[in-house]
Structures are given as C-alpha cells and as structure tokens.
Amino acid sequence: MKNKKFWVAFLVVFIILILSDYVINGIILNSTYSSEEVSKVFRPTDKIISNMWIMWVVDLIWSYFFVFFFAKGYENRGVIEGLRYGFYIGIFFYLTSSYYQYAVYPLPYSLIFQWFVYGLVQALILGLITALIYKPAQPKQTES
C-alpha cells in the first residue's frame, strides 16, 4: 500500500466519510436524535462533542481499511467495480451494525432503517469515489 493512489483515496474517503456523517447525523437525523424516545438512549450532546475525537479515530481506521480492501481486490473495472464494492461493504457493515443496534437498544425501527439506508448510500458513494481515484490515467495521445 505504498502507492500514491492508495493514500489519496484513503484521505479523500476519510474526509468524505466525516462530511457525510455530519450531513446524515448532524443535519438529516438531528430532529430524530432530539426526540424524547431517542435522546434518552444517547449521551448528552456536550459529552458526545467531547468524545468526537474517538469517532474521528474510528473513521480514520475505517477509511484505511475501506481503501485497503478495495486495493487488495482491485480489478480495474471502473465505476461499476466501485459501486459493487460500496454495495458489498454497505450491506456487510451498515445492515449488520444497524440491525444489531435494534436488537440491543430501545431505538425506533425508523431510525435503524435510516441508519442502514443512509449508510448504504454513503458506502456506494465512497466506493464510487475510490474507483474513480484508482482509475488508470488515460494515455496521452499524440497528434500525428
């Protein structure tokens, strides 16, 4: 994993993961998290903010392995490969983790389903971006 494309993809995936997490959790699901039914399950907002560094470290590790696994199986099949990879990761990670939370915590099903759907979309986008970064450079055509 010493090539430039790996490190660029890793950095881009990390940044987009953090930004999309903010859009999903900080904007789209904010009112859901504020509801009485859900808020009693979570830590107070100030405690979550003080623990934000933990989430960033986890996102950093997640981004590294997202790109690492993509690079290990890279087949140079373009954006379809990235979308397929994002779909597989989305199902593997977001389906299992979301529904696991539903089994353990008293959270409404609508939130669990949204976590899964938004996570799947997020993984598809990240897979697409990773594939675009890994796309081989087009050879320069010379004029004859």
Short mmCIF file of C-alpha atoms in Angstrom, two decimals:
data_model
loop_
_atom_site.label_atom_id
_atom_site.label_comp_id
_atom_site.label_asym_id
_atom_site.label_seq_id
_atom_site.Cartn_x
_atom_site.Cartn_y
_atom_site.Cartn_z
CA MET A 1 0.00 0.00 0.00
CA LYS A 2 2.83 2.32 -0.80
CA ASN A 3 1.35 3.79 -3.95
CA LYS A 4 0.09 7.34 -4.25
CA LYS A 5 -3.44 6.35 -5.30
CA PHE A 6 -3.94 4.41 -2.09
CA TRP A 7 -3.02 7.37 0.13
CA VAL A 8 -5.06 9.83 -1.94
CA ALA A 9 -8.09 7.52 -1.84
CA PHE A 10 -7.64 6.97 1.89
CA LEU A 11 -7.52 10.72 2.59
CA VAL A 12 -10.47 11.52 0.31
CA VAL A 13 -12.58 8.68 1.76
CA PHE A 14 -11.78 9.86 5.28
CA ILE A 15 -12.79 13.45 4.53
CA ILE A 16 -15.98 12.46 2.71
CA LEU A 17 -16.85 10.00 5.46
CA ILE A 18 -16.61 12.74 8.10
CA LEU A 19 -18.56 15.23 5.99
CA SER A 20 -21.28 12.75 5.06
CA ASP A 21 -21.54 11.58 8.69
CA TYR A 22 -22.15 15.21 9.64
CA VAL A 23 -24.83 15.61 6.96
CA ILE A 24 -26.54 12.35 7.94
CA ASN A 25 -26.28 12.60 11.72
CA GLY A 26 -25.90 16.32 12.32
CA ILE A 27 -28.50 17.56 9.84
CA ILE A 28 -30.81 14.86 8.44
CA LEU A 29 -31.27 12.83 11.63
CA ASN A 30 -30.84 15.69 14.11
CA SER A 31 -34.55 16.02 14.87
CA THR A 32 -34.83 12.25 15.33
CA TYR A 33 -31.95 12.27 17.80
CA SER A 34 -33.63 15.14 19.67
CA SER A 35 -36.90 13.26 20.12
CA GLU A 36 -37.71 12.11 23.63
CA GLU A 37 -37.80 8.46 22.60
CA VAL A 38 -34.27 8.53 21.17
CA SER A 39 -32.49 11.17 23.24
CA LYS A 40 -32.77 9.17 26.46
CA VAL A 41 -30.63 6.41 24.92
CA PHE A 42 -27.72 8.67 23.92
CA ARG A 43 -25.15 10.62 25.89
CA PRO A 44 -25.74 14.36 26.34
CA THR A 45 -24.62 16.45 23.37
CA ASP A 46 -21.69 18.04 25.21
CA LYS A 47 -20.34 14.59 26.11
CA ILE A 48 -20.70 13.43 22.51
CA ILE A 49 -18.80 16.51 21.34
CA SER A 50 -16.03 15.91 23.86
CA ASN A 51 -15.75 12.33 22.55
CA MET A 52 -15.75 13.41 18.90
CA TRP A 53 -12.03 12.63 18.62
CA ILE A 54 -12.84 8.96 19.24
CA MET A 55 -15.25 8.97 16.29
CA TRP A 56 -12.60 10.60 14.09
CA VAL A 57 -10.02 7.98 15.03
CA VAL A 58 -12.52 5.23 14.27
CA ASP A 59 -13.38 6.93 10.94
CA LEU A 60 -9.67 7.12 10.15
CA ILE A 61 -9.25 3.39 10.77
CA TRP A 62 -12.47 2.57 8.89
CA SER A 63 -11.34 4.66 5.89
CA TYR A 64 -7.95 2.98 5.82
CA PHE A 65 -9.44 -0.49 5.69
CA PHE A 66 -12.17 0.53 3.25
CA VAL A 67 -9.49 1.55 0.75
CA PHE A 68 -7.13 -1.28 1.77
CA PHE A 69 -9.72 -3.97 0.97
CA PHE A 70 -10.65 -2.22 -2.28
CA ALA A 71 -6.99 -2.08 -3.34
CA LYS A 72 -6.42 -5.75 -2.48
CA GLY A 73 -9.22 -6.84 -4.78
CA TYR A 74 -8.85 -4.12 -7.41
CA GLU A 75 -9.75 -5.43 -10.85
CA ASN A 76 -9.66 -2.20 -12.91
CA ARG A 77 -13.32 -2.47 -13.89
CA GLY A 78 -14.20 1.18 -13.42
CA VAL A 79 -17.07 2.77 -11.57
CA ILE A 80 -19.15 -0.41 -11.59
CA GLU A 81 -16.43 -2.07 -9.51
CA GLY A 82 -16.57 0.81 -7.03
CA LEU A 83 -20.36 0.71 -6.79
CA ARG A 84 -20.34 -3.07 -6.36
CA TYR A 85 -17.68 -2.78 -3.66
CA GLY A 86 -19.61 0.01 -1.92
CA PHE A 87 -22.76 -2.12 -2.03
CA TYR A 88 -20.99 -5.11 -0.50
CA ILE A 89 -19.43 -3.01 2.25
CA GLY A 90 -22.74 -1.23 2.82
CA ILE A 91 -24.61 -4.48 3.29
CA PHE A 92 -21.83 -6.06 5.32
CA PHE A 93 -21.24 -3.12 7.65
CA TYR A 94 -24.37 -0.97 7.80
CA LEU A 95 -27.02 -3.67 7.60
CA THR A 96 -25.41 -5.76 10.30
CA SER A 97 -24.45 -2.92 12.64
CA SER A 98 -27.80 -1.10 12.30
CA TYR A 99 -29.94 -4.11 12.98
CA TYR A 100 -27.65 -5.26 15.77
CA GLN A 101 -28.34 -1.91 17.47
CA TYR A 102 -32.06 -2.52 17.05
CA ALA A 103 -31.74 -5.83 18.87
CA VAL A 104 -29.78 -4.28 21.76
CA TYR A 105 -31.08 -0.73 22.30
CA PRO A 106 -34.64 0.59 22.61
CA LEU A 107 -34.45 2.61 19.40
CA PRO A 108 -37.30 3.11 16.93
CA TYR A 109 -37.18 0.94 13.84
CA SER A 110 -37.41 4.02 11.62
CA LEU A 111 -34.03 5.22 12.92
CA ILE A 112 -32.44 1.81 12.39
CA PHE A 113 -33.74 1.63 8.84
CA GLN A 114 -32.46 5.15 8.12
CA TRP A 115 -29.02 4.26 9.51
CA PHE A 116 -28.93 1.31 7.14
CA VAL A 117 -30.17 3.19 4.06
CA TYR A 118 -28.00 6.27 4.59
CA GLY A 119 -25.02 4.07 5.39
CA LEU A 120 -25.56 2.06 2.22
CA VAL A 121 -25.74 5.24 0.14
CA GLN A 122 -22.63 6.51 1.90
CA ALA A 123 -20.75 3.28 1.11
CA LEU A 124 -21.86 3.42 -2.54
CA ILE A 125 -20.56 6.98 -2.85
CA LEU A 126 -17.27 6.09 -1.15
CA GLY A 127 -16.85 3.03 -3.38
CA LEU A 128 -17.52 5.13 -6.48
CA ILE A 129 -15.00 7.76 -5.39
CA THR A 130 -12.39 5.13 -4.59
CA ALA A 131 -12.83 3.53 -8.02
CA LEU A 132 -12.52 6.92 -9.71
CA ILE A 133 -9.27 7.60 -7.87
CA TYR A 134 -7.93 4.17 -8.80
CA LYS A 135 -8.91 4.60 -12.45
CA PRO A 136 -5.77 4.33 -14.56
CA ALA A 137 -4.56 7.55 -16.13
CA GLN A 138 -5.51 7.86 -19.78
CA PRO A 139 -2.50 7.60 -22.04
CA LYS A 140 -1.65 10.90 -23.70
CA GLN A 141 -2.48 10.84 -27.36
CA THR A 142 -0.02 12.44 -29.68
CA GLU A 143 -1.09 14.25 -32.78
CA SER A 144 0.03 12.59 -35.97
#
